Tab-separated table of C-alpha atoms (C1' of nucleotides) in Angstrom:
chain	number	residue	atom	x	y	z
A	1	UNK	CA	-23.399	-40.753	-5.645
A	2	UNK	CA	-19.978	-42.333	-5.515
A	3	UNK	CA	-19.732	-44.297	-8.733
A	4	UNK	CA	-16.831	-45.990	-10.419
A	5	UNK	CA	-17.785	-45.032	-13.960
A	6	UNK	CA	-18.166	-41.402	-12.944
A	7	UNK	CA	-14.804	-41.508	-11.171
A	8	UNK	CA	-13.281	-42.866	-14.340
A	9	UNK	CA	-14.976	-40.215	-16.446
A	10	UNK	CA	-13.809	-37.346	-14.223
A	11	UNK	CA	-10.282	-38.742	-14.097
A	12	UNK	CA	-10.257	-39.112	-17.867
A	13	UNK	CA	-11.520	-35.552	-18.241
A	14	UNK	CA	-8.760	-34.280	-15.966
A	15	UNK	CA	-6.083	-36.158	-17.897
A	16	UNK	CA	-7.498	-35.046	-21.221
A	17	UNK	CA	-7.542	-31.364	-20.288
A	18	UNK	CA	-4.103	-31.566	-18.685
A	19	UNK	CA	-2.724	-33.128	-21.845
A	20	UNK	CA	-4.416	-30.492	-23.965
A	21	UNK	CA	-3.390	-27.383	-22.051
A	22	UNK	CA	-0.741	-28.439	-19.531
A	23	UNK	CA	-0.492	-27.138	-15.930
A	24	UNK	CA	-2.214	-23.783	-15.427
A	25	UNK	CA	-0.185	-22.652	-12.388
A	26	UNK	CA	-3.101	-21.275	-10.395
A	27	UNK	CA	-3.473	-19.027	-8.450
A	28	UNK	CA	-1.091	-16.371	-9.837
A	29	UNK	CA	-0.123	-14.118	-6.904
A	30	UNK	CA	2.737	-13.069	-4.634
A	31	UNK	CA	0.950	-14.143	-1.427
A	32	UNK	CA	-2.039	-16.038	-0.079
A	33	UNK	CA	-3.613	-12.785	1.021
A	34	UNK	CA	-3.315	-11.432	-2.493
A	35	UNK	CA	-5.059	-14.580	-3.712
A	36	UNK	CA	-7.918	-14.022	-1.272
A	37	UNK	CA	-8.349	-10.416	-2.376
A	38	UNK	CA	-8.267	-11.612	-5.968
A	39	UNK	CA	-11.051	-14.062	-5.188
A	40	UNK	CA	-13.283	-11.147	-4.194
A	41	UNK	CA	-12.245	-8.898	-7.048
A	42	UNK	CA	-12.759	-11.543	-9.722
A	43	UNK	CA	-16.444	-12.040	-8.945
A	44	UNK	CA	-18.140	-11.764	-12.319
A	45	UNK	CA	-15.107	-9.881	-13.618
A	46	UNK	CA	-12.406	-10.668	-16.160
A	47	UNK	CA	-9.021	-11.510	-14.716
A	48	UNK	CA	-7.554	-8.779	-16.893
A	49	UNK	CA	-9.476	-6.163	-14.948
A	50	UNK	CA	-8.677	-7.795	-11.621
A	51	UNK	CA	-4.968	-7.528	-12.400
A	52	UNK	CA	-5.320	-3.803	-12.871
A	53	UNK	CA	-6.976	-3.433	-9.486
A	54	UNK	CA	-4.370	-5.607	-7.768
A	55	UNK	CA	-1.597	-3.618	-9.403
A	56	UNK	CA	-3.181	-0.461	-8.019
A	57	UNK	CA	-3.199	-1.965	-4.519
A	58	UNK	CA	0.444	-3.014	-4.901
A	59	UNK	CA	1.509	0.401	-6.123
A	60	UNK	CA	-0.264	1.947	-3.143
A	61	UNK	CA	1.641	-0.564	-1.011
A	62	UNK	CA	-1.478	-1.717	0.813
A	63	UNK	CA	-1.668	-5.391	-0.114
A	64	UNK	CA	-1.765	-6.547	3.499
A	65	UNK	CA	-4.821	-6.916	5.748
A	66	UNK	CA	-3.681	-4.242	8.195
A	67	UNK	CA	-2.898	-1.759	5.451
A	68	UNK	CA	-6.261	-2.276	3.763
A	69	UNK	CA	-8.130	-1.938	7.048
A	70	UNK	CA	-6.416	1.369	7.711
A	71	UNK	CA	-7.047	2.686	4.223
A	72	UNK	CA	-9.889	5.141	3.708
A	73	UNK	CA	-12.830	3.436	2.000
A	74	UNK	CA	-12.991	6.126	-0.687
A	75	UNK	CA	-9.342	5.605	-1.534
A	76	UNK	CA	-9.970	1.878	-1.716
A	77	UNK	CA	-12.877	2.399	-4.112
A	78	UNK	CA	-10.659	4.284	-6.538
A	79	UNK	CA	-7.962	1.622	-6.418
A	80	UNK	CA	-10.266	-1.343	-7.058
A	81	UNK	CA	-12.394	0.461	-9.628
A	82	UNK	CA	-11.139	-1.510	-12.654
A	83	UNK	CA	-12.617	-4.664	-11.079
A	84	UNK	CA	-16.260	-3.451	-11.501
A	85	UNK	CA	-18.799	-3.045	-8.670
A	86	UNK	CA	-16.124	-1.067	-6.883
A	87	UNK	CA	-18.392	0.240	-4.143
A	88	UNK	CA	-19.345	-3.276	-3.096
A	89	UNK	CA	-15.909	-4.726	-3.648
A	90	UNK	CA	-14.080	-2.061	-1.643
A	91	UNK	CA	-16.307	-2.928	1.303
A	92	UNK	CA	-15.911	-6.669	0.724
A	93	UNK	CA	-12.132	-6.364	0.556
A	94	UNK	CA	-12.224	-4.634	3.938
A	95	UNK	CA	-14.422	-7.303	5.467
A	96	UNK	CA	-12.211	-10.094	4.169
A	97	UNK	CA	-9.124	-8.283	5.464
A	98	UNK	CA	-10.699	-8.257	8.912
A	99	UNK	CA	-11.415	-11.958	8.667
A	100	UNK	CA	-7.862	-12.648	7.508
A	101	UNK	CA	-6.264	-10.714	10.316
A	102	UNK	CA	-8.360	-12.561	12.855
A	103	UNK	CA	-8.357	-16.098	11.428
A	104	UNK	CA	-5.730	-16.844	8.775
A	105	UNK	CA	-3.074	-17.968	11.226
A	106	UNK	CA	-5.490	-20.260	13.028
A	107	UNK	CA	-6.674	-21.836	9.785
A	108	UNK	CA	-3.139	-22.988	9.124
A	109	UNK	CA	-2.905	-24.486	12.610
A	110	UNK	CA	-6.314	-26.125	12.626
A	111	UNK	CA	-6.777	-27.341	9.115
A	112	UNK	CA	-8.922	-30.260	10.273
A	113	UNK	CA	-11.643	-27.769	11.219
A	114	UNK	CA	-11.890	-26.568	7.633
A	115	UNK	CA	-15.677	-26.861	7.609
A	116	UNK	CA	-15.933	-24.301	10.399
A	117	UNK	CA	-13.526	-21.952	8.624
A	118	UNK	CA	-15.602	-22.308	5.479
A	119	UNK	CA	-18.713	-21.383	7.455
A	120	UNK	CA	-17.002	-18.319	8.886
A	121	UNK	CA	-16.072	-17.214	5.389
A	122	UNK	CA	-19.634	-17.691	4.185
A	123	UNK	CA	-20.804	-15.470	7.029
A	124	UNK	CA	-18.965	-12.541	5.427
A	125	UNK	CA	-21.154	-10.316	3.308
A	126	UNK	CA	-19.960	-10.747	-0.246
A	127	UNK	CA	-18.503	-14.235	0.201
A	128	UNK	CA	-20.618	-16.996	-1.292
A	129	UNK	CA	-19.846	-20.680	-1.871
A	130	UNK	CA	-17.546	-20.210	-4.841
A	131	UNK	CA	-15.487	-17.451	-3.249
A	132	UNK	CA	-15.260	-19.305	0.075
A	133	UNK	CA	-14.117	-22.511	-1.623
A	134	UNK	CA	-11.677	-20.602	-3.810
A	135	UNK	CA	-10.045	-19.191	-0.680
A	136	UNK	CA	-10.028	-22.567	1.069
A	137	UNK	CA	-8.383	-24.265	-1.895
A	138	UNK	CA	-6.084	-21.652	-3.404
A	139	UNK	CA	-5.007	-19.858	-0.214
A	140	UNK	CA	-4.943	-22.718	2.293
A	141	UNK	CA	-4.504	-25.718	0.031
A	142	UNK	CA	-7.495	-27.480	1.566
A	143	UNK	CA	-9.011	-30.192	-0.689
A	144	UNK	CA	-12.295	-28.566	-1.686
A	145	UNK	CA	-13.448	-28.438	-5.284
A	146	UNK	CA	-14.621	-25.093	-6.644
A	147	UNK	CA	-17.784	-25.044	-8.759
A	148	UNK	CA	-18.391	-22.198	-11.175
A	149	UNK	CA	-20.730	-21.485	-14.087
A	150	UNK	CA	-18.166	-22.913	-16.516
A	151	UNK	CA	-18.085	-26.207	-14.666
A	152	UNK	CA	-21.854	-26.509	-14.699
A	153	UNK	CA	-22.166	-25.511	-18.341
A	154	UNK	CA	-19.469	-27.926	-19.438
A	155	UNK	CA	-20.717	-30.932	-17.492
A	156	UNK	CA	-24.399	-30.359	-18.201
A	157	UNK	CA	-23.381	-30.673	-21.841
A	158	UNK	CA	-21.383	-33.833	-21.160
A	159	UNK	CA	-22.669	-36.917	-22.936
A	160	UNK	CA	-21.135	-39.097	-20.266
A	161	UNK	CA	-23.163	-37.498	-17.503
A	162	UNK	CA	-26.257	-37.419	-19.670
A	163	UNK	CA	-26.059	-41.187	-19.885
A	164	UNK	CA	-26.584	-41.309	-16.125
A	165	UNK	CA	-28.770	-38.278	-15.479
A	166	UNK	CA	-31.496	-36.476	-17.367
A	167	UNK	CA	-30.309	-33.149	-18.712
A	168	UNK	CA	-33.194	-31.482	-16.876
A	169	UNK	CA	-31.956	-33.000	-13.676
A	170	UNK	CA	-28.385	-31.817	-14.242
A	171	UNK	CA	-29.691	-28.324	-14.897
A	172	UNK	CA	-31.503	-28.347	-11.562
A	173	UNK	CA	-28.426	-29.286	-9.535
A	174	UNK	CA	-27.248	-26.610	-7.146
A	175	UNK	CA	-23.731	-25.738	-6.072
A	176	UNK	CA	-23.484	-28.334	-3.292
A	177	UNK	CA	-24.716	-31.127	-5.540
A	178	UNK	CA	-22.139	-30.418	-8.223
A	179	UNK	CA	-19.420	-30.140	-5.604
A	180	UNK	CA	-20.456	-33.482	-4.162
A	181	UNK	CA	-20.196	-35.116	-7.580
A	182	UNK	CA	-16.576	-34.080	-7.983
A	183	UNK	CA	-15.454	-34.564	-4.396
A	184	UNK	CA	-16.920	-38.041	-4.048
A	185	UNK	CA	-15.542	-39.249	-7.347
A	186	UNK	CA	-12.030	-37.819	-7.383
A	187	UNK	CA	-9.093	-38.306	-4.996
A	188	UNK	CA	-9.253	-35.817	-2.125
A	189	UNK	CA	-6.136	-34.075	-3.365
A	190	UNK	CA	-5.785	-30.288	-3.382
A	191	UNK	CA	-3.362	-30.487	-6.298
A	192	UNK	CA	-5.983	-32.252	-8.421
A	193	UNK	CA	-8.793	-29.903	-7.396
A	194	UNK	CA	-6.545	-26.902	-7.975
A	195	UNK	CA	-5.534	-27.998	-11.456
A	196	UNK	CA	-8.905	-29.323	-12.613
A	197	UNK	CA	-10.767	-26.140	-11.802
A	198	UNK	CA	-8.104	-24.076	-13.549
A	199	UNK	CA	-8.225	-26.383	-16.570
A	200	UNK	CA	-12.005	-26.096	-16.801
A	201	UNK	CA	-11.755	-22.312	-16.829
A	202	UNK	CA	-9.008	-22.515	-19.454
A	203	UNK	CA	-11.034	-24.917	-21.585
A	204	UNK	CA	-14.064	-22.663	-21.548
A	205	UNK	CA	-11.912	-19.764	-22.696
A	206	UNK	CA	-10.603	-21.866	-25.563
A	207	UNK	CA	-13.925	-23.383	-26.599
A	208	UNK	CA	-14.634	-22.639	-30.215
A	209	UNK	CA	-11.087	-23.501	-31.178
A	210	UNK	CA	-11.277	-27.035	-29.858
A	211	UNK	CA	-13.935	-29.688	-30.070
A	212	UNK	CA	-15.582	-30.717	-26.779
A	213	UNK	CA	-13.829	-33.552	-25.038
B	1	DC	C1'	-22.754	-0.374	-31.422
B	2	DT	C1'	-23.294	-4.774	-28.396
B	3	DC	C1'	-21.728	-8.341	-25.386
B	4	DC	C1'	-19.890	-10.258	-21.270
B	5	DA	C1'	-16.103	-11.512	-17.939
B	6	DG	C1'	-12.760	-16.829	-12.819
B	7	DG	C1'	-20.563	-13.966	-8.126
B	8	DG	C1'	-23.276	-12.530	-4.533
B	9	DG	C1'	-27.037	-10.137	-2.157
B	10	DG	C1'	-31.706	-8.312	-1.834
B	11	DC	C1'	-36.418	-8.678	-2.843
B	12	DC	C1'	-40.811	-10.773	-3.871
B	13	DA	C1'	-44.252	-14.209	-5.158
C	1	DT	C1'	-37.021	-22.176	-3.163
C	2	DG	C1'	-36.836	-19.716	-7.498
C	3	DG	C1'	-36.576	-16.051	-10.565
C	4	DC	C1'	-35.067	-11.396	-11.384
C	5	DC	C1'	-32.522	-7.205	-10.780
C	6	DC	C1'	-28.619	-4.644	-9.083
C	7	DC	C1'	-23.749	-3.643	-8.998
C	8	DA	C1'	-21.094	-0.606	-13.120
C	9	DT	C1'	-15.043	-1.411	-15.902
C	10	DG	C1'	-12.816	-2.458	-20.006
C	11	DG	C1'	-11.645	-5.365	-23.880
C	12	DA	C1'	-13.285	-7.720	-28.057
DNA sequence: CTCCAGGGGGCCA
DNA sequence: TGGCCCCATGGA
């Protein structure tokens, strides 16, 4: 899977998008815990709506794991309501707060065991691969690349990749396969993974105004 | 009015 | 495994 031409292509893509849009400064937040909560709230939800929910949590002064755990679930539902699926997300925010309280400090101390921390995140109801990797990368600065629907859509449509793989094959690739493509063909650098994912999201928002790269 | 956002879980063949 | 449905706000 590691391939020089693919490495070159991904590096070129990164440089192209960075030149086009500049640094995206992800993840916007006042704390790593806020970032983690945002990762839950943004599931299939516009960032605009997530901001409203986060603002509600800030105004209620409960943007810490302990405060959220001690907040009544019905109160939490009202606060996160702008972020859609508020019943599920209120519960998920509580579960993640419990995980954070128990593990966040240890993650910082034992970063080499990141695979185990990732597994423990995936064990949380409501945390799938994308959310787990988002937390690993944007909260803990661990070099994991985040795959989302934008990334798949954009690279399935890529002529460069279609020279190497059938489009049908690209369409059949699952999360882990896409992640492997990026992680084996780019430097294992959290700054690169951070920026590239943000740039891909930005590019997909802008598509229509700009021609594909 | 319709469409769809920075996903994930449950269910069923 | 793979396909489908559910969740359920707010802006364009």
